Amino acid sequence: MAGQLLMGNEAIGLGAIHAGVNLVTGYPGTPSTEILETVAKNNTEGRIHVEWSVNEKAALEVAAGAAYTGARTLVTMKQVGLNVASDPLMSLAYVGVKGGMVIVSADDPGPISSQTEQDTRHFGVFSKLPVFDPTSPEEAYEMVQDAFAYSEKYATPVLLRPTTRVCHGCAAVEVKEVSGEGASLGNQAYWAQSDKPKEFVKDPGRWVIFPRLSYQNHKKIEERNEELSHVFSSYRFNTVEGGAGLRKGVAAGGISYAYVKESISKNVPLLRVGTPHPFPEELARKFLEGLDEVLVFEELDPVIERSLLQIAGKYHLSVTIRGKLTHDTANAGENSVESVREDLMRFADETLKEEMCKEEELLDGAFSLKLPPLPVRPPVLCAGCPHRASFYAVKQAAKGRKAVFSGDIGCYTLGNAKPLDMVDTCLCMGADVTMAQGLHIIERDAVNFAFIGDSTFFASGITGVINGVYNQTDIILVVLDNSTTAMTGHQPHPGTGRTMMGEVVTKVSIEKVLEGIGVNKIVKADPLRLEEAIAAVRQVLDEPGVRAVIFKSPCIAVTKAETCYRVNETACVSCRQCIRELGCPAIVACDGKVSIEAGLCYGCGVCAKICKFGAIQEVDHE
C-alpha cells in the first residue's frame, strides 16, 4: 500500500482500475467528470477501453453489453445524467449482469453546477438496485471495489453515489501498489480477474427481457434485497459508534458523517449508513433501541430519516426521529461542519452538550472564526468567448422582431446574463430545440431561436431537430460550435476527431448531419467576424421550416491569443457602449475612464467592431 494525495474522483477512478475494470464509459458532468479522466490518464497500456459516449443512455447500454460478457464495467455521470440513462437502467435492474457493473451518479447538493438537487438514492429505491454512499475520498476508493464485488456476487448493477464534496475533496488515500488485489465480502474474497476470458454466452431466457422473465426476476430481486439488508448490517462502512448511556443519538450518511465526526465526541451514539439501499435494518434497529431521540444528517432528501422512521414503527420503538421532515435540519442545500454543529446544539440536552467537542468556542456556540463575506462573483462568459459574439450577432440581426431565445445546458447558458439577455428558457440538455418548437406552434408571430452547443448537439439535440423537420416547425437552430465540451473541462466529442483512447478518428460533421436530417437552409459563419455573422442570421430569418446557423470558433481556453486590444484614451469618449452591450469582464470602467485588462483580453476584437469612435485598437501581446 502507498499513500497518495487524491481528489475523491481520482480515488474512485483508481479504485476501479485496482478492481480490474475492463471498460469505462460516461458523459462529462460536474462533479463526476474527473473519474473517467483519471482512468484514461492511468490507462498507459491501453488495457481498459475508455470512452466519452454521446450521452449517458449510450454509455450505460455500451457498458451493459460488455457486462453481459463477464467484463467489469464502470459508467460515470452526474445526477441529471441518470435521468437520461433511466430507461436502460430500469430494465437492466431486472435483467442483471454477469460481470461487475458500477454506475457512478454524482449528486450535487447546493446545487453548485446543476439544474436540480435530485437525490440518486431514490433511483436506487426506484430501480431496486443497491446504493453505496461514500463519506470521504478514502472510503470512495475502497467502496468502489466493494461495489464491483457485490455486483458480481449478486449479478446486479450497483449505484455509487458520491456528492460534490466527496468528489472534489482531497485526502491522503492508501492505494494498492498492484492492481487486482480485490475486495472482500465478509470472510470470502472476490478477487478482480481482469485477465479472465470474456465471452457472451447466448441465453435468451436470461438476456432477452420479456414480461414473464421480468415477473420472475422481480421476485428474485425482492428476495435479494431482503438478503442484502441483512448482509449490509455487517458491512464495514455501516457502523454504530459510541453509546455510553446517552439517550440522544445521531445518524448520518455521506459527507455529513464526516461533519458529525468533527462535532461530537466518541461517546455519542452514532449510526453511519454507507448503503442507504437496501437499508441495514438489523443494525439500525439495534442502534435505535434504548434511545429517546435521534437527529439525522444527510444531504438532499430524508432517505435515511424515512428508513429510520419505518424501522421505529415496524418494531414499535419509542424513539423520536428528527431531521429534514421535522425541520430540525435544512431540507435544501449543502451541509457543512458549521451547520451540523448549529443543528446539534439545538438538538442536544445538557448531557449531550457535555459530550460535544470540548473547545470552549463550541460550547459557547461560536463554532468558527468570523470571516468577512466573500466577494460576489456572478457567473459570466469568459473574456473573448466566441459565444458572446454569437449572441450579439443574433441580437443585432433580430432587432425589431418579436423573438424568443431558447437556451440549453453549457457555457452558453450564461448568455442569459445582462447585458446580453439572450436566454429566455433553459430546461435540460437538448430541450432548446424542442421547446422552441412548442413555443412557435402556439405563438406563430414570433421568431424562435434555439441555441445549442456542439457537444450537446450530439448528446441530445439531433432527436429534437428530426422532430422539427418531421413536423415542419419554423425554428432557427443556432449551433455554437467551439470544438470542445467546454463547461466540464474540454472533453472530446464526436465532432472533435479524437477519442479518450487517444485515437484520431473521422470528425462527425454537424453540417452533414443537419443536411441528412433534412434541414435545407444551413449557413456557417465565424462569430468573431461580426458583420458576416449578423448577415448570416439575416439570411435565415424569413425562411420556412427548420433552418440553421453554425457559428464556429474555438474556445479561448484551448487556443492561444496572438493579439489583444487596448483603449486609446484620447479617442474614447466614455460612452460605455462596449460595456453596456457586451458585458465582457476584460472591459472595466474606473474613475469615468474605460480600459481593457490586458491579462484578460484574448483578442476576439468584438469590442473594437462595435466602437463607433475607433477608440479600441489592436496591439501585440507583450
Coordinates of C-alpha atoms in Angstrom, one line a residue:
M1 CA 0.0 0.0 0.0
A2 CA 1.2 3.5 -0.8
G3 CA -0.2 6.8 0.3
Q4 CA -1.3 9.3 -2.4
L5 CA -3.0 12.7 -2.1
L6 CA -6.1 12.2 -4.3
M7 CA -9.2 14.0 -5.2
G8 CA -12.3 11.9 -4.5
N9 CA -12.9 11.4 -8.2
E10 CA -9.3 10.3 -8.7
A11 CA -9.8 7.8 -5.8
I12 CA -12.9 6.4 -7.5
G13 CA -11.1 6.1 -10.8
L14 CA -8.0 4.4 -9.3
G15 CA -10.3 2.1 -7.2
A16 CA -12.0 1.0 -10.4
I17 CA -8.6 0.3 -12.0
H18 CA -7.4 -1.7 -9.0
A19 CA -10.7 -3.7 -9.0
G20 CA -9.8 -4.8 -12.5
V21 CA -12.2 -2.8 -14.5
N22 CA -12.2 -3.6 -18.3
L23 CA -14.5 -0.9 -19.8
V24 CA -15.3 2.6 -18.6
T25 CA -17.9 4.8 -20.3
G26 CA -19.6 8.0 -19.4
Y27 CA -20.7 11.5 -20.3
P28 CA -18.9 14.5 -18.7
G29 CA -20.8 16.4 -16.0
T30 CA -19.6 18.2 -12.9
P31 CA -19.0 16.8 -10.2
S32 CA -18.2 13.4 -11.8
T33 CA -16.0 14.3 -14.8
E34 CA -12.6 13.5 -13.4
I35 CA -13.4 9.9 -12.6
L36 CA -13.3 8.7 -16.3
E37 CA -10.4 11.1 -17.0
T38 CA -8.4 9.5 -14.1
V39 CA -8.9 6.1 -15.7
A40 CA -7.8 7.4 -19.1
K41 CA -4.7 9.0 -17.6
N42 CA -3.6 5.9 -15.9
N43 CA -4.5 3.6 -18.8
T44 CA -1.0 3.6 -20.1
E45 CA -1.0 0.1 -21.6
G46 CA -4.5 0.6 -23.1
R47 CA -5.8 -2.5 -21.3
I48 CA -9.1 -0.7 -20.4
H49 CA -11.4 0.6 -23.0
V50 CA -12.3 4.2 -22.1
E51 CA -14.8 6.4 -23.9
W52 CA -16.8 9.5 -23.6
S53 CA -20.1 8.3 -25.0
V54 CA -22.5 10.6 -26.9
N55 CA -24.8 10.7 -23.8
E56 CA -25.5 8.8 -20.6
K57 CA -28.0 6.4 -22.2
A58 CA -25.5 5.3 -24.7
A59 CA -22.8 5.0 -22.1
L60 CA -24.9 2.7 -19.9
E61 CA -26.0 0.5 -22.8
V62 CA -22.4 0.1 -24.1
A63 CA -21.3 -0.9 -20.6
A64 CA -24.3 -3.3 -20.2
G65 CA -23.2 -5.2 -23.4
A66 CA -19.7 -5.5 -22.0
A67 CA -21.0 -6.6 -18.6
Y68 CA -23.0 -9.4 -20.3
T69 CA -19.7 -11.0 -21.3
G70 CA -18.4 -11.0 -17.8
A71 CA -16.3 -7.9 -18.1
R72 CA -16.2 -5.4 -15.2
T73 CA -17.6 -2.0 -16.3
L74 CA -17.8 1.4 -14.8
V75 CA -20.3 4.1 -16.0
T76 CA -19.9 7.8 -14.9
M77 CA -22.3 10.7 -14.9
K78 CA -23.9 13.3 -12.7
Q79 CA -27.3 13.1 -11.1
V80 CA -29.3 14.7 -14.0
G81 CA -27.4 12.3 -16.4
L82 CA -29.1 9.4 -14.6
N83 CA -32.4 10.7 -15.9
V84 CA -31.1 10.3 -19.4
A85 CA -29.9 6.7 -18.6
S86 CA -33.0 5.8 -16.6
D87 CA -34.6 3.8 -19.5
P88 CA -31.9 1.2 -19.8
L89 CA -31.3 1.4 -16.0
M90 CA -34.8 0.2 -15.1
S91 CA -34.7 -2.7 -17.5
L92 CA -31.1 -3.6 -16.6
A93 CA -32.1 -3.9 -13.0
Y94 CA -34.5 -6.7 -14.0
V95 CA -32.1 -8.4 -16.4
G96 CA -29.0 -8.2 -14.4
V97 CA -25.3 -8.6 -15.4
K98 CA -22.6 -11.2 -15.5
G99 CA -19.5 -9.0 -14.8
G100 CA -19.4 -6.4 -12.1
M101 CA -21.1 -3.2 -13.1
V102 CA -20.8 0.1 -11.1
I103 CA -22.8 3.1 -12.1
V104 CA -21.4 6.3 -10.6
S105 CA -24.0 9.0 -10.3
A106 CA -22.5 12.1 -8.6
D107 CA -25.0 14.2 -6.7
D108 CA -24.6 18.0 -6.5
P109 CA -26.1 19.5 -3.2
G110 CA -26.4 23.2 -3.4
P111 CA -26.7 22.9 -6.4
I112 CA -23.3 24.2 -7.4
S113 CA -23.3 23.3 -11.1
S114 CA -26.6 21.6 -11.8
Q115 CA -30.2 22.3 -12.7
T116 CA -31.5 20.3 -9.7
E117 CA -30.8 18.9 -6.3
Q118 CA -32.2 15.5 -7.1
D119 CA -31.1 12.6 -4.9
T120 CA -29.7 9.4 -6.6
R121 CA -30.6 7.3 -3.6
H122 CA -34.2 7.5 -4.7
F123 CA -33.2 5.9 -8.0
G124 CA -31.7 3.1 -6.1
V125 CA -35.0 2.5 -4.3
F126 CA -37.0 3.1 -7.6
S127 CA -34.9 0.6 -9.6
K128 CA -34.4 -1.7 -6.6
L129 CA -30.6 -1.5 -7.0
P130 CA -28.0 -1.4 -4.2
V131 CA -26.6 2.0 -3.4
F132 CA -23.2 2.8 -1.9
D133 CA -22.7 6.2 -0.4
P134 CA -19.1 7.1 0.5
T135 CA -18.3 9.6 3.2
S136 CA -14.7 10.5 2.0
P137 CA -12.2 10.0 -0.8
E138 CA -10.5 7.3 1.2
E139 CA -13.8 5.5 1.6
A140 CA -14.8 6.1 -2.0
Y141 CA -11.5 4.3 -3.1
E142 CA -12.4 1.2 -1.1
M143 CA -16.1 1.3 -1.7
V144 CA -16.0 1.3 -5.5
Q145 CA -14.0 -2.0 -5.2
D146 CA -16.6 -3.4 -2.8
A147 CA -19.3 -2.4 -5.2
F148 CA -17.8 -4.4 -8.0
A149 CA -17.5 -7.4 -5.7
Y150 CA -21.1 -7.2 -4.6
S151 CA -22.3 -6.6 -8.2
E152 CA -20.7 -9.8 -9.4
K153 CA -21.8 -11.9 -6.4
Y154 CA -25.5 -10.8 -6.8
A155 CA -25.3 -10.4 -10.7
T156 CA -26.8 -6.8 -10.5
P157 CA -25.6 -3.3 -11.4
V158 CA -25.0 -1.2 -8.3
L159 CA -25.0 2.6 -7.8
L160 CA -22.2 4.6 -6.3
R161 CA -23.4 8.0 -5.1
P162 CA -20.7 10.4 -4.2
T163 CA -21.6 14.0 -3.6
T164 CA -19.7 17.2 -4.6
R165 CA -17.5 17.5 -1.5
V166 CA -16.5 13.8 -1.7
C167 CA -15.9 14.1 -5.5
H168 CA -13.8 17.2 -5.2
G169 CA -12.3 16.9 -1.7
C170 CA -8.7 15.7 -1.4
A171 CA -7.3 13.3 1.1
A172 CA -4.3 11.0 1.6
V173 CA -5.5 7.7 0.3
E174 CA -3.8 4.3 0.8
V175 CA -3.8 2.8 -2.7
K176 CA -2.8 -0.7 -3.8
E177 CA 0.6 -0.9 -5.4
V178 CA -0.5 -3.7 -7.8
S179 CA -3.9 -3.8 -9.4
G180 CA -6.2 -6.8 -8.9
E181 CA -5.8 -7.3 -5.2
G182 CA -9.6 -7.5 -5.0
A183 CA -12.2 -6.6 -2.3
S184 CA -13.6 -8.8 0.4
L185 CA -17.2 -9.6 1.2
G186 CA -17.3 -10.8 4.8
N187 CA -14.9 -13.8 5.1
Q188 CA -14.8 -14.6 1.4
A189 CA -12.6 -12.7 -1.0
Y190 CA -13.8 -11.9 -4.5
W191 CA -10.7 -11.1 -6.5
A192 CA -10.7 -8.9 -9.6
Q193 CA -9.8 -11.1 -12.5
S194 CA -9.1 -8.6 -15.3
D195 CA -7.5 -11.2 -17.4
K196 CA -10.2 -13.9 -17.2
P197 CA -11.8 -14.9 -20.6
K198 CA -14.8 -12.8 -21.6
E199 CA -17.4 -14.3 -23.7
F200 CA -21.1 -13.6 -24.3
V201 CA -23.0 -16.9 -23.8
K202 CA -26.3 -16.9 -25.7
D203 CA -29.2 -17.4 -23.3
P204 CA -32.5 -15.7 -24.4
G205 CA -34.1 -16.8 -21.2
R206 CA -31.7 -14.5 -19.4
W207 CA -30.7 -11.7 -21.7
V208 CA -34.0 -11.1 -23.7
I209 CA -36.4 -9.2 -21.5
F210 CA -40.0 -10.4 -21.7
P211 CA -42.9 -9.8 -19.3
R212 CA -42.7 -13.3 -17.9
L213 CA -39.0 -13.0 -17.3
S214 CA -39.5 -9.6 -15.6
Y215 CA -42.1 -11.1 -13.3
Q216 CA -39.8 -13.9 -12.3
N217 CA -36.8 -11.7 -11.8
H218 CA -38.8 -9.2 -9.8
K219 CA -39.5 -11.9 -7.2
K220 CA -35.8 -12.7 -7.1
I221 CA -34.8 -9.1 -6.8
E222 CA -37.1 -8.6 -3.7
E223 CA -35.5 -11.8 -2.1
R224 CA -32.1 -10.5 -3.0
N225 CA -32.7 -7.1 -1.4
E226 CA -34.0 -8.7 1.7
E227 CA -30.8 -10.7 1.9
L228 CA -28.7 -7.6 1.2
S229 CA -30.4 -5.7 4.0
H230 CA -29.2 -8.4 6.4
V231 CA -25.7 -8.6 4.8
F232 CA -25.3 -4.8 4.9
S233 CA -26.0 -4.8 8.6
S234 CA -22.4 -6.2 9.0
Y235 CA -20.9 -4.2 6.1
R236 CA -17.7 -2.4 7.3
F237 CA -19.0 1.0 6.2
N238 CA -22.3 0.6 8.1
T239 CA -21.3 1.1 11.8
V240 CA -22.6 2.1 15.2
E241 CA -20.2 4.0 17.4
G242 CA -20.3 5.4 20.9
G243 CA -23.4 4.8 23.1
A244 CA -22.1 5.4 26.6
G245 CA -25.6 5.5 28.3
L246 CA -26.8 8.6 26.4
R247 CA -30.4 8.9 25.4
K248 CA -29.9 11.0 22.3
G249 CA -28.1 9.8 19.2
V250 CA -27.1 10.9 15.7
A251 CA -27.4 9.1 12.3
A252 CA -25.6 10.3 9.2
G253 CA -24.6 9.3 5.7
G254 CA -22.2 10.6 3.1
I255 CA -20.1 13.6 3.7
S256 CA -22.4 14.6 6.6
Y257 CA -20.9 11.7 8.6
A258 CA -17.5 13.5 8.4
Y259 CA -19.1 16.7 9.6
V260 CA -20.7 15.0 12.5
K261 CA -17.4 13.3 13.5
E262 CA -15.9 16.8 13.8
S263 CA -18.7 17.9 16.1
I264 CA -19.2 15.2 18.7
S265 CA -17.1 13.0 20.9
K266 CA -16.7 9.3 20.6
N267 CA -19.2 8.6 23.3
V268 CA -22.2 9.9 21.4
P269 CA -24.3 7.1 19.8
L270 CA -23.7 7.5 16.1
L271 CA -25.1 5.4 13.2
R272 CA -23.2 5.6 9.9
V273 CA -25.1 4.5 6.8
G274 CA -22.9 3.6 3.9
T275 CA -25.6 1.7 2.0
P276 CA -28.8 3.6 2.1
H277 CA -30.5 0.9 -0.1
P278 CA -31.1 -1.9 0.8
F279 CA -31.1 -0.3 4.3
P280 CA -29.1 -2.1 7.0
E281 CA -32.3 -2.7 9.1
E282 CA -30.9 -5.0 11.8
L283 CA -28.0 -2.6 12.6
A284 CA -30.4 0.4 12.6
R285 CA -32.8 -1.4 14.9
K286 CA -30.0 -2.2 17.5
F287 CA -28.9 1.5 17.3
L288 CA -32.5 2.8 17.9
E289 CA -33.2 0.5 20.9
G290 CA -32.6 2.4 24.1
L291 CA -32.6 5.9 22.5
D292 CA -35.2 8.5 23.0
E293 CA -34.3 10.8 20.1
V294 CA -32.2 10.6 17.0
L295 CA -31.1 13.5 14.8
V296 CA -30.4 12.6 11.2
F297 CA -27.8 14.3 9.0
E298 CA -27.8 13.7 5.2
E299 CA -27.6 15.8 2.1
L300 CA -30.6 16.3 -0.2
D301 CA -33.6 14.2 0.7
P302 CA -34.6 12.5 4.0
V303 CA -33.8 9.0 2.8
I304 CA -32.1 7.8 6.0
E305 CA -34.6 9.6 8.1
R306 CA -37.6 7.9 6.5
S307 CA -35.9 4.5 6.8
L308 CA -35.4 5.0 10.5
L309 CA -39.0 6.1 10.9
Q310 CA -40.2 3.0 9.2
I311 CA -38.0 0.8 11.3
A312 CA -39.1 2.5 14.5
G313 CA -42.7 2.0 13.5
K314 CA -42.2 -1.6 12.4
Y315 CA -40.6 -2.7 15.7
H316 CA -42.8 -0.3 17.9
L317 CA -39.7 1.5 19.2
S318 CA -40.4 4.5 21.4
V319 CA -37.9 6.9 19.7
T320 CA -38.4 10.2 18.0
I321 CA -36.6 10.6 14.7
R322 CA -35.7 14.2 13.8
G323 CA -34.2 15.7 10.7
K324 CA -35.5 17.3 7.5
L325 CA -39.1 16.2 7.9
T326 CA -39.2 17.9 11.3
H327 CA -37.3 20.9 10.2
D328 CA -34.5 20.3 12.6
T329 CA -32.1 20.2 9.7
A330 CA -32.2 22.1 6.4
N331 CA -34.2 20.4 3.6
A332 CA -32.2 22.0 0.8
G333 CA -28.6 22.9 0.0
E334 CA -25.4 21.5 1.4
N335 CA -24.5 20.7 5.0
S336 CA -21.3 21.9 6.5
V337 CA -19.4 21.5 9.7
E338 CA -20.8 24.8 10.9
S339 CA -24.5 23.9 10.0
V340 CA -24.2 20.5 11.6
R341 CA -22.8 21.9 14.8
E342 CA -25.6 24.5 15.0
D343 CA -28.2 21.9 14.5
L344 CA -26.6 19.6 17.1
M345 CA -26.5 22.4 19.7
R346 CA -30.3 23.0 19.2
F347 CA -30.9 19.2 19.5
A348 CA -28.6 18.5 22.4
D349 CA -29.6 18.2 26.1
E350 CA -27.1 19.1 28.8
T351 CA -25.6 15.6 28.9
L352 CA -25.1 15.6 25.1
K353 CA -23.6 19.1 25.1
E354 CA -21.0 17.9 27.6
E355 CA -20.1 15.2 25.1
M356 CA -19.8 17.7 22.2
C357 CA -16.4 18.8 21.1
K358 CA -14.6 20.3 24.1
E359 CA -13.3 23.6 22.5
E360 CA -14.6 26.5 24.5
E361 CA -15.9 28.3 21.5
L362 CA -18.1 25.3 20.5
L363 CA -19.8 25.2 23.9
D364 CA -20.4 28.9 23.7
G365 CA -22.0 28.4 20.3
A366 CA -19.2 30.2 18.4
F367 CA -18.3 27.5 16.0
S368 CA -15.9 29.3 13.7
L369 CA -13.9 32.4 13.2
K370 CA -16.0 35.4 11.9
L371 CA -14.6 35.8 8.5
P372 CA -15.6 38.6 6.1
P373 CA -18.0 37.6 3.4
L374 CA -16.5 36.5 0.1
P375 CA -17.0 38.9 -2.8
V376 CA -19.9 38.1 -5.1
R377 CA -18.7 36.8 -8.4
P378 CA -21.7 36.3 -10.7
P379 CA -21.3 33.7 -13.5
V380 CA -20.2 35.2 -16.8
L381 CA -18.9 34.2 -20.2
C382 CA -15.1 34.3 -20.3
A383 CA -13.5 37.4 -21.9
G384 CA -13.0 36.6 -25.5
C385 CA -15.6 33.8 -25.6
P386 CA -16.9 33.4 -29.1
H387 CA -20.4 32.7 -27.7
R388 CA -20.6 36.3 -26.7
A389 CA -20.1 37.3 -30.3
S390 CA -22.7 34.8 -31.5
F391 CA -25.3 36.0 -29.1
Y392 CA -24.6 39.6 -30.0
A393 CA -24.8 38.8 -33.7
V394 CA -28.2 37.2 -33.3
K395 CA -29.4 40.0 -31.1
Q396 CA -28.5 42.6 -33.7
A397 CA -30.0 40.6 -36.6
A398 CA -33.3 40.1 -34.7
K399 CA -33.7 43.8 -33.7
G400 CA -37.2 45.0 -34.3
R401 CA -38.5 41.4 -34.5
K402 CA -40.6 39.6 -31.9
A403 CA -38.1 36.9 -30.9
V404 CA -37.8 34.2 -28.3
F405 CA -34.4 32.7 -27.4
S406 CA -34.4 29.2 -26.0
G407 CA -31.1 28.2 -24.4
D408 CA -29.5 24.9 -23.3
I409 CA -27.1 23.5 -20.8
G410 CA -23.4 24.6 -21.2
C411 CA -21.3 27.7 -21.1
Y412 CA -23.8 29.4 -23.3
T413 CA -26.4 29.3 -20.6
L414 CA -24.5 32.3 -19.3
G415 CA -25.9 34.2 -22.3
N416 CA -28.9 34.9 -20.0
A417 CA -26.8 37.5 -18.1
K418 CA -27.2 41.1 -18.9
P419 CA -26.4 43.0 -21.0
L420 CA -26.7 40.1 -23.5
D421 CA -30.0 38.8 -22.0
M422 CA -30.3 36.2 -24.8
V423 CA -31.5 33.1 -23.0
D424 CA -35.3 33.1 -22.3
T425 CA -35.7 29.4 -21.4
C426 CA -33.3 26.7 -20.2
L427 CA -34.7 23.3 -19.1
C428 CA -32.4 20.4 -19.7
M429 CA -29.9 19.2 -22.3
G430 CA -31.4 19.3 -25.8
A431 CA -34.6 20.9 -24.7
D432 CA -33.9 24.2 -26.5
V433 CA -34.6 22.6 -29.9
T434 CA -38.0 21.1 -28.9
M435 CA -39.1 23.9 -26.6
A436 CA -38.6 26.4 -29.4
Q437 CA -41.0 24.2 -31.5
G438 CA -43.7 24.3 -28.8
L439 CA -43.3 28.0 -28.4
H440 CA -43.7 28.6 -32.1
I441 CA -46.7 26.3 -32.5
I442 CA -48.7 28.4 -30.0
E443 CA -47.2 31.9 -30.8
R444 CA -46.6 31.8 -34.6
D445 CA -45.9 35.5 -35.0
A446 CA -42.6 35.2 -33.0
V447 CA -39.2 34.1 -34.4
N448 CA -38.0 31.2 -32.3
F449 CA -34.2 30.7 -31.9
A450 CA -32.7 27.6 -30.3
F451 CA -29.1 27.9 -29.1
I452 CA -27.2 24.6 -28.6
G453 CA -23.5 23.7 -28.3
D454 CA -21.6 21.2 -30.4
S455 CA -21.3 18.6 -27.7
T456 CA -24.9 19.0 -26.6
F457 CA -26.0 18.7 -30.2
F458 CA -24.5 15.2 -30.4
A459 CA -25.7 14.3 -26.9
S460 CA -29.4 15.2 -27.2
G461 CA -30.0 17.7 -29.9
I462 CA -30.3 15.6 -33.0
T463 CA -33.6 14.0 -32.0
G464 CA -35.2 17.4 -31.5
V465 CA -34.1 18.6 -34.9
I466 CA -35.6 15.5 -36.5
N467 CA -38.8 16.2 -34.7
G468 CA -38.9 19.8 -36.0
V469 CA -38.2 18.7 -39.6
Y470 CA -40.7 16.0 -39.5
N471 CA -43.4 18.2 -38.1
Q472 CA -42.5 21.2 -40.3
T473 CA -42.0 23.6 -37.4
D474 CA -40.4 27.0 -38.0
I475 CA -37.4 27.5 -35.8
I476 CA -33.8 28.8 -36.2
L477 CA -31.3 26.4 -34.8
V478 CA -28.1 28.2 -33.7
V479 CA -25.2 25.8 -33.2
L480 CA -22.4 27.3 -31.1
D481 CA -19.5 25.2 -32.2
N482 CA -16.3 25.8 -30.2
S483 CA -15.0 22.3 -30.9
T484 CA -14.9 21.1 -27.3
T485 CA -17.1 20.3 -24.3
A486 CA -16.1 23.5 -22.6
M487 CA -18.3 23.6 -19.5
T488 CA -17.0 20.4 -17.9
G489 CA -13.3 20.7 -18.8
H490 CA -12.8 20.4 -22.6
Q491 CA -13.6 16.8 -23.2
P492 CA -13.6 15.5 -26.8
H493 CA -16.9 14.6 -28.6
P494 CA -17.8 13.1 -32.0
G495 CA -17.1 16.4 -33.7
T496 CA -13.5 16.8 -32.4
G497 CA -11.9 13.9 -34.2
R498 CA -10.3 12.3 -31.2
T499 CA -11.3 9.8 -28.6
M500 CA -10.4 9.2 -24.9
M501 CA -8.3 6.2 -26.1
G502 CA -6.1 8.8 -27.9
E503 CA -7.2 7.8 -31.3
V504 CA -7.5 10.3 -34.2
V505 CA -10.8 9.5 -35.9
T506 CA -13.1 11.0 -38.6
K507 CA -14.9 14.1 -37.3
V508 CA -18.7 13.9 -37.4
S509 CA -19.8 16.9 -39.3
I510 CA -22.7 18.8 -37.8
E511 CA -23.5 20.4 -41.1
K512 CA -23.7 17.0 -42.8
V513 CA -25.8 15.6 -40.0
L514 CA -28.2 18.5 -40.5
E515 CA -28.3 18.0 -44.2
G516 CA -29.0 14.3 -43.8
I517 CA -31.9 15.1 -41.4
G518 CA -33.5 17.4 -44.0
V519 CA -32.5 20.9 -42.8
N520 CA -32.5 22.7 -46.1
K521 CA -31.1 26.1 -45.2
I522 CA -27.7 25.9 -43.3
V523 CA -25.4 28.9 -43.0
K524 CA -22.0 28.9 -41.5
A525 CA -20.1 31.9 -40.0
D526 CA -17.3 32.9 -37.8
P527 CA -19.0 34.9 -35.0
L528 CA -15.8 37.0 -34.5
R529 CA -16.3 38.4 -38.0
L530 CA -19.3 40.3 -36.6
E531 CA -20.7 41.8 -39.8
E532 CA -20.6 38.4 -41.6
A533 CA -22.2 36.8 -38.5
I534 CA -25.1 39.2 -38.5
A535 CA -25.6 38.8 -42.2
A536 CA -25.7 35.0 -41.8
V537 CA -28.5 35.2 -39.2
R538 CA -30.5 37.6 -41.5
Q539 CA -30.2 35.1 -44.3
V540 CA -32.4 32.6 -42.4
L541 CA -34.7 34.9 -40.6
D542 CA -37.6 34.6 -43.1
E543 CA -37.1 31.1 -44.4
P544 CA -39.7 28.5 -43.5
G545 CA -39.2 25.3 -41.5
V546 CA -36.1 24.3 -39.6
R547 CA -33.0 26.3 -40.7
A548 CA -29.6 26.5 -39.0
V549 CA -26.8 28.9 -38.4
I550 CA -23.5 27.2 -37.4
F551 CA -21.2 29.6 -35.6
K552 CA -17.7 28.0 -35.5
S553 CA -14.9 29.5 -33.4
P554 CA -12.6 27.7 -30.9
C555 CA -13.0 28.0 -27.2
I556 CA -10.5 30.6 -25.9
A557 CA -9.4 28.2 -23.1
V558 CA -7.9 25.8 -25.7
T559 CA -6.4 28.4 -28.1
K560 CA -3.7 30.9 -27.6
A561 CA -4.4 34.6 -28.2
E562 CA -2.0 36.2 -30.6
T563 CA -3.1 39.8 -30.1
C564 CA -5.1 41.8 -27.6
Y565 CA -6.9 45.2 -27.6
R566 CA -6.5 48.4 -25.6
V567 CA -8.4 51.6 -25.3
N568 CA -7.0 54.8 -26.8
E569 CA -7.8 57.2 -24.1
T570 CA -7.6 60.2 -26.5
A571 CA -10.2 58.7 -28.8
C572 CA -12.5 57.3 -26.1
V573 CA -15.5 59.5 -25.2
S574 CA -16.6 57.2 -22.3
C575 CA -19.9 56.4 -23.9
R576 CA -19.5 52.8 -22.4
Q577 CA -21.3 51.2 -25.4
C578 CA -18.7 48.4 -25.2
I579 CA -19.7 47.7 -21.6
R580 CA -23.4 48.2 -22.0
E581 CA -23.8 45.9 -25.0
L582 CA -21.2 43.2 -24.4
G583 CA -20.5 42.7 -20.7
C584 CA -17.0 41.4 -21.3
P585 CA -15.2 41.0 -18.0
A586 CA -12.0 42.4 -19.6
I587 CA -13.6 45.8 -20.2
V588 CA -13.7 47.9 -17.0
A589 CA -14.6 51.4 -16.0
C590 CA -12.7 53.3 -13.3
D591 CA -12.9 57.0 -12.4
G592 CA -15.0 57.5 -15.5
K593 CA -12.4 56.0 -17.8
V594 CA -12.9 52.8 -19.8
S595 CA -9.9 50.4 -20.1
I596 CA -9.2 46.8 -21.0
E597 CA -7.4 44.4 -18.7
A598 CA -4.5 43.1 -20.8
G599 CA -4.3 39.9 -18.8
L600 CA -7.9 39.0 -19.5
C601 CA -8.1 40.1 -23.2
Y602 CA -8.0 37.2 -25.7
G603 CA -8.1 39.4 -28.8
C604 CA -11.6 38.5 -30.1
G605 CA -12.0 42.1 -31.3
V606 CA -15.7 42.3 -30.9
C607 CA -15.5 45.4 -28.8
A608 CA -13.4 47.1 -31.4
K609 CA -16.0 46.3 -34.1
I610 CA -18.9 48.0 -32.2
C611 CA -16.9 51.0 -31.0
K612 CA -18.2 54.0 -33.1
F613 CA -15.2 56.1 -32.4
G614 CA -12.4 53.7 -33.2
A615 CA -11.1 54.0 -29.7
I616 CA -10.4 50.3 -29.2
Q617 CA -7.2 49.3 -31.1
E618 CA -5.4 46.0 -31.7
V619 CA -1.9 45.6 -30.2
D620 CA 0.5 42.7 -29.9
H621 CA 0.6 40.6 -26.7
E622 CA 3.6 41.6 -24.6

